[in-house]
Amino acid sequence: MRSHPCLPSSAPPPFRLAPLLIAVITLLGTAMPAIAWQAAPTPAAPAGFSKAETEHARIYVETGGESDAEGFARSWGILVDDALDQLATFLPPLHDKIEVYVYVSDASYAKAIAGTLRPEPDAVDVLANPGVGDVAVDLPALSRSTPLEAENALRHALAHVAARAASHDRVPPGIDEGLAAYFERPVEARMARHAALVQNARAGGRLLTWTDLNGEIRPDVEPTVFLATTYSMVAFLIDRHGPRALGQFIVSLGNDPDWERALHDAYGQELSELEAEWNENLPVWMTGGWRANLLAAFDLQPARDLLAQGHYATARRELENSLRLFTDLNDDAGIATVQALMQETDIGLQAETSMSQAQAALEQHDYDRAQALIAQARGQYGRLTTTREPRELLETYDALARSGVQAEADLTRARQQSARWVDFPVARAAALSAGTAYAQLGDADGAGRAVALLDEIDGRQRRLVLLCTGLALLCAVWLALWQRARADASLDWQR
């Protein structure tokens, strides 16, 4: 066979090159998307906006205001990232960074959210899915809020973004709004108002059903009533079944738009059964159960603060909620952190018990036991890393115990020395010191024993004085008689 004129005579025939060319093209075809993705630059800031990035967010701040994107990121970036990390424990992580658009005037914010397809029940300063970007922020309104109000506005919107993305925008309105409200930091006054509104609606026969809450058409009720009822629904689902089941339900909506069927698949119960359990639980929830918010247990700082203040029992109750949350989410790192803190609370409770027992021993005037318990408490406090020992109280208890032990030693020494009349002065001084110490400690029994010994020593001294006085008188009489007898019996040796 003749060789191709453009190829050297040693080159293989063209048909033999075909497999090699196909393989090269295939490899290039699979590698090019990855190369293109790695090389793709991050989106530039739109005209009229400054830009900053955090781990999970791109922040665009409208120019013309006092703050820029870097300033907003410094103030709120960590909060945004932490909130998205928490949501990612029971909802799928977002595929890309969210885009937060911050507007520096109320007018520009109102214009930006005018076309939103999912408005909030009531006016808000931070809106999810406004049409441009993932979150829109009214910076002047946010600045007028308290730090907690501003944080909750951002957490509320971020929960919407995560739930809608996880469900392919199919999460029903009641679940969507209830989860966003439940994801906020607990504010007792607001939660109590939710409970009161639900209680009034239930008492008046106007309690919304789950079908009402999750229908395509929002019920014709006050926004606050709608929000309170959705909050109670999600609070029931999370408190009874945990956040992971709720996350599975929301994710399943991406494949099955029938929310009632998806609810059954996630919880293994019909809608009517779950709703009946919710209705049955409402009296408990309305009379105090509303204070519980399992998602608030993500934040371990309140428990750490309680530990630092020495409120070990309260800290343990907080940590038990966190342990339940992290266990439900299979979060091994969170479980390990909570267990380490719970060990601190156990040691702290043991130290408090030792201190209480030491106080009881002091009250019962058992000074040796009190000293041992105080030493035990010092050792337990020394093992704590988050709490300083109550040094002043320990020193006070220790001084009282040492004073009692010393008084007992003085009284014992006085009793021993009182056996010899030559040691009476030393014995009396020791008994007097013991009695004074017992009196200062409020130890009536010890003071009584010291007084009794003093009386005994004084009695012995009196008897000794009387004995010596009697002997002296006897000697004086004898000398007088002897002197008289000697004077009357003059001897005349010259007779």
Coordinates of C-alpha atoms in Angstrom, one line a residue:
M1 CA 0.0 0.0 0.0
R2 CA 1.3 3.4 -0.9
S3 CA 2.0 5.9 1.8
H4 CA 0.2 9.2 2.1
P5 CA 2.2 12.0 0.4
C6 CA 2.0 14.2 3.5
L7 CA 3.2 11.5 5.9
P8 CA 6.6 9.9 6.2
S9 CA 6.8 6.4 4.9
S10 CA 7.1 5.0 8.4
A11 CA 3.9 6.6 9.7
P12 CA 0.9 4.3 10.5
P13 CA -2.1 4.3 8.2
P14 CA -4.7 7.0 8.9
F15 CA -7.3 4.5 10.2
R16 CA -4.8 3.4 12.9
L17 CA -4.7 7.0 14.2
A18 CA -8.5 7.1 14.7
P19 CA -8.7 5.5 18.1
L20 CA -5.9 7.7 19.4
L21 CA -7.6 10.8 18.1
I22 CA -10.9 9.8 19.7
A23 CA -9.2 9.1 23.1
V24 CA -7.4 12.5 23.0
I25 CA -10.7 14.3 22.1
T26 CA -12.5 12.5 24.9
L27 CA -9.9 13.4 27.5
L28 CA -9.9 17.0 26.4
G29 CA -13.7 17.1 26.4
T30 CA -13.9 15.9 30.0
A31 CA -11.0 18.0 31.2
M32 CA -12.1 21.3 29.6
P33 CA -15.1 22.0 31.9
A34 CA -13.0 21.5 35.0
I35 CA -10.3 23.8 33.6
A36 CA -12.9 26.4 32.6
W37 CA -14.5 26.2 36.0
Q38 CA -11.2 26.6 37.9
A39 CA -10.2 29.5 35.7
A40 CA -13.6 31.3 35.8
P41 CA -13.3 34.6 37.6
T42 CA -15.7 35.5 40.4
P43 CA -18.5 37.8 39.2
A44 CA -17.6 41.4 39.2
A45 CA -19.6 43.9 41.2
P46 CA -22.6 45.4 39.3
A47 CA -22.4 49.0 38.4
G48 CA -23.1 51.3 41.3
F49 CA -22.2 48.6 43.9
S50 CA -19.0 47.8 45.9
K51 CA -18.2 44.1 46.5
A52 CA -16.9 41.9 49.3
E53 CA -16.9 38.1 49.8
T54 CA -17.1 35.9 52.9
E55 CA -16.9 32.1 53.0
H56 CA -20.5 31.6 51.8
A57 CA -21.6 35.0 50.5
R58 CA -20.9 37.7 48.0
I59 CA -22.0 41.0 49.3
Y60 CA -22.8 44.0 47.1
V61 CA -23.4 47.3 48.8
E62 CA -24.9 50.2 46.9
T63 CA -22.6 53.2 46.5
G64 CA -23.4 56.6 47.9
G65 CA -23.8 55.5 51.6
E66 CA -21.6 55.7 54.6
S67 CA -20.7 52.0 54.5
D68 CA -19.2 49.8 51.7
A69 CA -19.2 46.1 51.1
E70 CA -16.1 45.5 53.2
G71 CA -17.6 47.3 56.1
F72 CA -20.9 45.3 55.9
A73 CA -18.9 42.1 55.6
R74 CA -16.9 42.9 58.7
S75 CA -20.2 43.7 60.7
W76 CA -22.4 40.8 59.4
G77 CA -20.3 38.4 57.4
I78 CA -19.5 36.0 60.2
L79 CA -23.2 35.9 61.2
V80 CA -24.2 35.1 57.6
D81 CA -21.6 32.3 57.3
D82 CA -22.5 30.8 60.7
A83 CA -26.3 30.9 59.9
L84 CA -25.7 29.1 56.6
D85 CA -23.4 26.5 58.3
Q86 CA -26.2 25.8 60.8
L87 CA -28.8 25.4 58.0
A88 CA -26.4 23.1 56.1
T89 CA -26.6 20.6 59.0
F90 CA -30.2 19.6 58.1
L91 CA -30.6 21.1 54.6
P92 CA -28.3 20.6 51.6
P93 CA -25.4 23.2 51.3
L94 CA -26.0 25.8 48.7
H95 CA -24.2 25.1 45.4
D96 CA -22.7 28.6 45.2
K97 CA -22.2 31.6 47.4
I98 CA -25.4 33.5 48.0
E99 CA -25.6 37.1 46.7
V100 CA -26.6 39.7 49.3
Y101 CA -27.6 43.1 47.9
V102 CA -27.5 46.0 50.4
Y103 CA -29.3 49.2 49.5
V104 CA -28.4 52.5 51.2
S105 CA -31.8 54.1 51.0
D106 CA -35.4 53.0 51.7
A107 CA -36.4 54.1 48.2
S108 CA -33.8 52.0 46.4
Y109 CA -34.7 49.0 48.6
A110 CA -38.4 49.3 47.9
K111 CA -37.7 49.5 44.2
A112 CA -35.5 46.4 44.3
I113 CA -38.1 44.2 46.0
A114 CA -41.1 45.5 44.0
G115 CA -41.1 42.5 41.7
T116 CA -40.6 39.7 44.3
L117 CA -42.7 36.6 43.8
R118 CA -42.6 35.5 47.5
P119 CA -43.3 38.6 49.7
E120 CA -43.3 38.3 53.4
P121 CA -46.6 38.4 55.4
D122 CA -45.5 41.8 56.7
A123 CA -43.0 44.4 55.7
V124 CA -39.4 43.4 56.5
D125 CA -36.0 45.0 56.4
V126 CA -34.3 41.9 54.8
L127 CA -36.1 40.0 52.1
A128 CA -35.2 36.6 50.6
N129 CA -35.3 36.0 46.9
P130 CA -36.2 39.6 45.9
G131 CA -35.6 39.1 42.2
V132 CA -32.1 40.4 42.0
G133 CA -29.7 38.3 44.1
D134 CA -30.7 36.0 47.0
V135 CA -31.2 38.5 49.7
A136 CA -32.0 42.3 49.7
V137 CA -31.2 44.4 52.7
D138 CA -32.6 47.8 53.6
L139 CA -29.5 49.2 55.3
P140 CA -31.0 52.3 56.9
A141 CA -33.8 50.3 58.4
L142 CA -31.4 47.6 59.5
S143 CA -29.2 50.2 61.2
R144 CA -32.2 51.5 63.1
S145 CA -32.8 48.0 64.6
T146 CA -31.2 46.6 67.7
P147 CA -28.4 44.1 67.0
L148 CA -30.6 41.1 67.9
E149 CA -33.4 42.4 65.6
A150 CA -31.0 42.9 62.7
E151 CA -29.5 39.4 63.3
N152 CA -32.9 37.8 63.3
A153 CA -33.9 39.6 60.1
L154 CA -30.9 38.2 58.4
R155 CA -31.4 34.7 59.8
H156 CA -35.0 34.8 58.8
A157 CA -34.2 35.6 55.2
L158 CA -31.3 33.1 55.0
A159 CA -33.6 30.3 56.2
H160 CA -36.0 31.1 53.3
V161 CA -33.1 31.0 50.8
A162 CA -31.9 27.6 52.0
A163 CA -35.3 26.0 52.2
R164 CA -36.4 27.2 48.8
A165 CA -33.1 26.1 47.2
A166 CA -33.4 22.7 48.9
S167 CA -36.9 22.1 47.7
H168 CA -36.4 23.6 44.2
D169 CA -38.7 26.4 45.3
R170 CA -41.5 24.0 46.2
V171 CA -41.5 24.4 50.0
P172 CA -45.1 25.2 51.0
P173 CA -45.7 28.7 52.5
G174 CA -46.5 27.6 56.1
I175 CA -43.4 25.4 56.4
D176 CA -41.3 28.1 54.7
E177 CA -42.4 30.9 57.0
G178 CA -42.5 28.8 60.1
L179 CA -39.0 27.5 59.7
A180 CA -37.7 31.1 58.9
A181 CA -39.3 32.3 62.1
Y182 CA -38.1 29.3 64.2
F183 CA -34.5 29.8 62.9
E184 CA -34.4 33.3 64.5
R185 CA -32.7 33.8 67.9
P186 CA -35.3 33.3 70.6
V187 CA -36.9 36.5 71.9
E188 CA -39.1 35.7 74.8
A189 CA -41.6 38.5 74.3
R190 CA -42.1 37.7 70.6
M191 CA -42.4 33.9 71.3
A192 CA -44.9 34.6 74.1
R193 CA -47.0 36.7 71.7
H194 CA -47.0 33.8 69.2
A195 CA -48.4 31.6 71.9
A196 CA -51.0 34.1 72.9
L197 CA -52.2 34.6 69.3
V198 CA -52.5 30.8 68.7
Q199 CA -54.3 30.4 72.0
N200 CA -56.8 33.2 71.1
A201 CA -57.4 31.7 67.7
R202 CA -57.9 28.2 69.1
A203 CA -60.3 29.4 71.8
G204 CA -62.3 31.3 69.2
G205 CA -62.5 28.4 66.9
R206 CA -60.4 30.2 64.3
L207 CA -57.3 28.0 64.4
L208 CA -55.8 27.6 61.0
T209 CA -55.4 24.1 59.7
W210 CA -52.1 22.9 58.1
T211 CA -53.8 22.8 54.8
D212 CA -54.8 26.5 55.3
L213 CA -51.2 27.3 56.2
N214 CA -49.6 25.5 53.3
G215 CA -52.0 26.2 50.5
E216 CA -51.1 28.3 47.5
I217 CA -53.4 31.1 48.6
R218 CA -52.5 32.6 51.9
P219 CA -55.4 32.6 54.4
D220 CA -57.2 35.9 54.9
V221 CA -55.9 36.5 58.5
E222 CA -53.7 39.0 60.2
P223 CA -50.0 38.5 59.2
T224 CA -49.1 38.1 62.9
V225 CA -51.7 35.3 63.3
F226 CA -50.4 33.5 60.2
L227 CA -46.8 33.8 61.4
A228 CA -47.6 32.6 64.9
T229 CA -49.5 29.6 63.7
T230 CA -46.8 28.5 61.2
Y231 CA -44.2 29.0 64.0
S232 CA -46.2 26.6 66.3
M233 CA -46.4 24.0 63.5
V234 CA -42.7 24.0 62.8
A235 CA -41.9 24.1 66.5
F236 CA -44.0 21.0 67.0
L237 CA -42.3 19.2 64.1
I238 CA -38.8 20.0 65.2
D239 CA -39.4 19.5 68.9
R240 CA -41.2 16.1 68.4
H241 CA -39.2 14.7 65.4
G242 CA -36.0 16.8 65.2
P243 CA -34.7 19.1 62.4
R244 CA -33.3 16.3 60.3
A245 CA -36.7 14.9 59.5
L246 CA -37.9 18.4 58.5
G247 CA -34.9 18.7 56.3
Q248 CA -35.6 15.4 54.6
F249 CA -39.2 16.5 54.0
I250 CA -38.1 19.8 52.4
V251 CA -35.5 18.1 50.2
S252 CA -38.0 15.5 49.0
L253 CA -40.2 18.2 47.7
G254 CA -37.6 18.7 44.9
N255 CA -38.7 15.3 43.5
D256 CA -42.4 15.3 44.6
P257 CA -44.3 18.5 44.6
D258 CA -47.2 17.0 46.5
W259 CA -46.3 18.3 50.0
E260 CA -48.8 16.1 51.8
R261 CA -47.3 12.9 50.2
A262 CA -43.8 14.2 50.9
L263 CA -44.8 14.8 54.5
H264 CA -46.0 11.3 54.9
D265 CA -42.8 9.9 53.4
A266 CA -40.6 11.9 55.7
Y267 CA -42.6 11.3 59.0
G268 CA -44.3 8.0 58.3
Q269 CA -47.7 9.5 59.3
E270 CA -50.6 11.0 57.5
L271 CA -51.1 14.7 57.5
S272 CA -54.3 14.3 59.6
E273 CA -52.3 12.3 62.3
L274 CA -49.5 14.8 62.5
E275 CA -52.0 17.7 62.7
A276 CA -54.0 15.9 65.4
E277 CA -50.9 15.4 67.5
W278 CA -50.0 19.1 67.0
N279 CA -53.5 20.2 68.1
E280 CA -53.3 17.9 71.2
N281 CA -49.9 19.3 72.1
L282 CA -51.0 23.0 71.8
P283 CA -52.2 23.4 75.4
V284 CA -48.8 22.3 76.7
W285 CA -47.0 24.6 74.1
M286 CA -49.2 27.6 74.9
T287 CA -48.6 27.3 78.6
G288 CA -44.8 27.4 78.6
G289 CA -43.7 25.0 75.9
W290 CA -43.2 27.9 73.6
R291 CA -40.0 28.8 75.4
A292 CA -38.2 25.8 73.9
N293 CA -36.4 26.3 70.6
L294 CA -34.2 23.4 69.6
L295 CA -32.3 25.2 66.9
A296 CA -31.2 27.9 69.4
A297 CA -29.1 25.1 70.9
F298 CA -26.6 25.5 68.0
D299 CA -25.2 28.4 70.0
L300 CA -23.1 27.1 72.8
Q301 CA -22.1 30.5 74.1
P302 CA -25.0 30.9 76.5
A303 CA -24.0 27.6 78.2
R304 CA -20.4 28.8 78.3
D305 CA -21.4 32.0 79.9
L306 CA -23.5 30.2 82.5
L307 CA -20.5 27.9 83.2
A308 CA -18.2 31.0 83.6
Q309 CA -20.7 32.4 86.1
G310 CA -20.9 29.2 88.0
H311 CA -24.5 28.4 87.1
Y312 CA -23.8 24.7 86.5
A313 CA -27.3 23.2 86.7
T314 CA -28.7 25.8 84.3
A315 CA -25.8 25.3 81.9
R316 CA -26.3 21.6 81.9
R317 CA -30.0 22.0 80.9
E318 CA -28.9 24.2 78.0
L319 CA -26.2 21.7 77.0
E320 CA -28.7 18.8 77.1
N321 CA -30.7 20.6 74.4
S322 CA -27.5 21.0 72.3
L323 CA -26.6 17.3 72.8
R324 CA -30.1 16.4 71.6
L325 CA -29.8 18.6 68.6
F326 CA -26.3 17.4 67.5
T327 CA -27.3 13.8 68.1
D328 CA -30.3 14.2 65.8
L329 CA -28.0 15.7 63.2
N330 CA -25.2 13.1 63.6
D331 CA -22.8 15.9 64.3
D332 CA -19.9 14.1 65.9
A333 CA -17.8 17.3 66.4
G334 CA -20.7 19.1 68.0
I335 CA -21.4 16.1 70.3
A336 CA -17.8 16.0 71.4
T337 CA -17.8 19.7 72.2
V338 CA -21.0 19.5 74.2
Q339 CA -19.9 16.4 76.1
A340 CA -16.7 18.2 77.1
L341 CA -18.7 21.1 78.4
M342 CA -21.1 18.8 80.2
Q343 CA -18.1 17.2 81.9
E344 CA -17.3 20.7 83.1
T345 CA -20.8 21.1 84.5
D346 CA -20.6 17.8 86.3
I347 CA -17.3 18.8 88.0
G348 CA -18.8 22.2 88.9
L349 CA -21.9 20.5 90.4
Q350 CA -19.6 18.2 92.4
A351 CA -17.7 21.2 93.6
E352 CA -20.9 23.0 94.6
T353 CA -22.0 19.8 96.4
S354 CA -18.7 19.8 98.3
M355 CA -19.2 23.4 99.2
S356 CA -22.8 22.8 100.4
Q357 CA -21.6 19.9 102.5
A358 CA -18.8 22.0 103.9
Q359 CA -21.3 24.7 104.9
A360 CA -23.5 22.0 106.6
A361 CA -20.4 20.6 108.4
L362 CA -19.6 24.1 109.7
E363 CA -23.2 24.6 110.8
Q364 CA -23.0 21.3 112.7
H365 CA -19.5 22.3 114.1
D366 CA -17.8 19.3 112.5
Y367 CA -14.6 21.2 111.7
D368 CA -12.4 18.3 110.6
R369 CA -15.0 17.2 108.0
A370 CA -15.5 20.8 106.8
Q371 CA -11.7 21.1 106.2
A372 CA -11.7 17.8 104.2
L373 CA -14.6 19.0 102.1
I374 CA -13.1 22.4 101.5
A375 CA -9.9 20.7 100.2
Q376 CA -12.0 18.5 98.0
A377 CA -13.9 21.5 96.6
R378 CA -10.6 23.3 95.8
G379 CA -9.4 20.3 93.9
Q380 CA -12.6 20.1 91.9
Y381 CA -12.6 23.8 91.1
G382 CA -8.9 23.4 90.0
R383 CA -10.0 21.0 87.3
L384 CA -12.4 23.5 85.7
T385 CA -11.2 25.5 82.7
T386 CA -14.2 27.7 82.3
T387 CA -14.9 28.8 85.8
R388 CA -12.9 30.6 88.5
E389 CA -13.1 29.1 92.0
P390 CA -15.1 31.2 94.5
R391 CA -11.9 32.1 96.3
E392 CA -13.4 34.5 98.8
L393 CA -16.0 32.0 100.0
L394 CA -13.5 29.2 100.1
E395 CA -11.1 31.3 102.2
T396 CA -14.0 32.2 104.5
Y397 CA -15.0 28.6 105.0
D398 CA -11.4 27.5 105.4
A399 CA -10.7 30.2 108.1
L400 CA -13.8 29.1 110.0
A401 CA -12.9 25.4 109.8
R402 CA -9.3 26.1 110.9
S403 CA -10.5 28.2 113.8
G404 CA -12.8 25.4 114.9
V405 CA -10.0 22.8 114.6
Q406 CA -7.6 25.0 116.6
A407 CA -10.3 25.6 119.3
E408 CA -10.7 21.8 119.6
A409 CA -6.9 21.3 119.9
D410 CA -6.7 24.1 122.5
L411 CA -9.5 22.6 124.6
T412 CA -7.9 19.1 124.4
R413 CA -4.5 20.6 125.5
A414 CA -6.1 22.5 128.3
R415 CA -7.8 19.4 129.6
Q416 CA -4.6 17.5 129.6
Q417 CA -2.6 20.2 131.3
S418 CA -5.3 20.8 134.0
A419 CA -4.3 17.5 135.6
R420 CA -1.1 19.1 137.1
W421 CA -1.5 22.1 139.4
V422 CA 1.7 23.6 138.1
D423 CA 0.2 23.9 134.6
F424 CA -3.1 25.5 135.8
P425 CA -2.2 29.0 134.3
V426 CA -1.3 27.5 130.9
A427 CA -4.3 25.2 130.9
R428 CA -6.6 28.1 131.8
A429 CA -5.3 30.3 129.0
A430 CA -5.8 27.5 126.5
A431 CA -9.4 26.9 127.7
L432 CA -10.1 30.6 127.5
S433 CA -8.8 30.8 123.9
A434 CA -10.9 27.8 122.9
G435 CA -14.0 29.3 124.5
T436 CA -13.5 32.6 122.7
A437 CA -13.1 30.9 119.4
Y438 CA -16.2 28.7 119.9
A439 CA -18.2 31.8 120.8
Q440 CA -17.2 33.5 117.6
L441 CA -18.1 30.4 115.6
G442 CA -21.5 30.3 117.3
D443 CA -20.7 26.8 118.7
A444 CA -22.7 26.8 121.9
D445 CA -21.6 23.2 122.7
G446 CA -17.9 23.9 122.3
A447 CA -18.2 27.1 124.3
G448 CA -20.1 25.2 127.0
R449 CA -17.3 22.6 127.2
A450 CA -14.7 25.4 127.5
V451 CA -16.6 27.1 130.2
A452 CA -17.0 23.8 132.1
L453 CA -13.3 23.2 132.0
L454 CA -12.5 26.8 133.1
D455 CA -14.9 26.3 136.0
E456 CA -13.2 23.0 136.8
I457 CA -9.7 24.6 136.7
D458 CA -10.9 27.6 138.8
G459 CA -12.4 25.2 141.3
R460 CA -9.2 23.2 141.6
Q461 CA -7.3 26.5 142.1
R462 CA -9.7 27.6 144.8
R463 CA -9.3 24.3 146.6
L464 CA -5.6 24.5 146.3
V465 CA -5.6 28.0 147.7
L466 CA -7.9 27.0 150.6
L467 CA -5.7 24.0 151.3
C468 CA -2.5 26.2 151.3
T469 CA -4.3 28.8 153.5
G470 CA -5.3 26.1 156.0
L471 CA -1.9 24.7 156.1
A472 CA -0.4 28.1 156.7
L473 CA -2.8 28.8 159.5
L474 CA -2.0 25.4 161.0
C475 CA 1.6 26.1 160.9
A476 CA 1.1 29.6 162.4
V477 CA -0.9 28.1 165.4
W478 CA 1.7 25.4 165.9
L479 CA 4.5 28.0 165.9
A480 CA 2.6 30.1 168.3
L481 CA 2.0 27.2 170.6
W482 CA 5.6 26.2 170.3
Q483 CA 6.8 29.7 171.0
R484 CA 4.6 29.9 174.1
A485 CA 5.6 26.5 175.4
R486 CA 9.2 27.5 174.9
A487 CA 8.9 30.8 176.8
D488 CA 7.1 29.2 179.8
A489 CA 9.5 26.4 180.2
S490 CA 12.7 28.2 181.2
L491 CA 15.5 25.9 182.2
D492 CA 17.7 26.6 185.2
W493 CA 20.8 24.5 184.6
Q494 CA 22.5 25.8 187.8
R495 CA 20.4 24.0 190.3

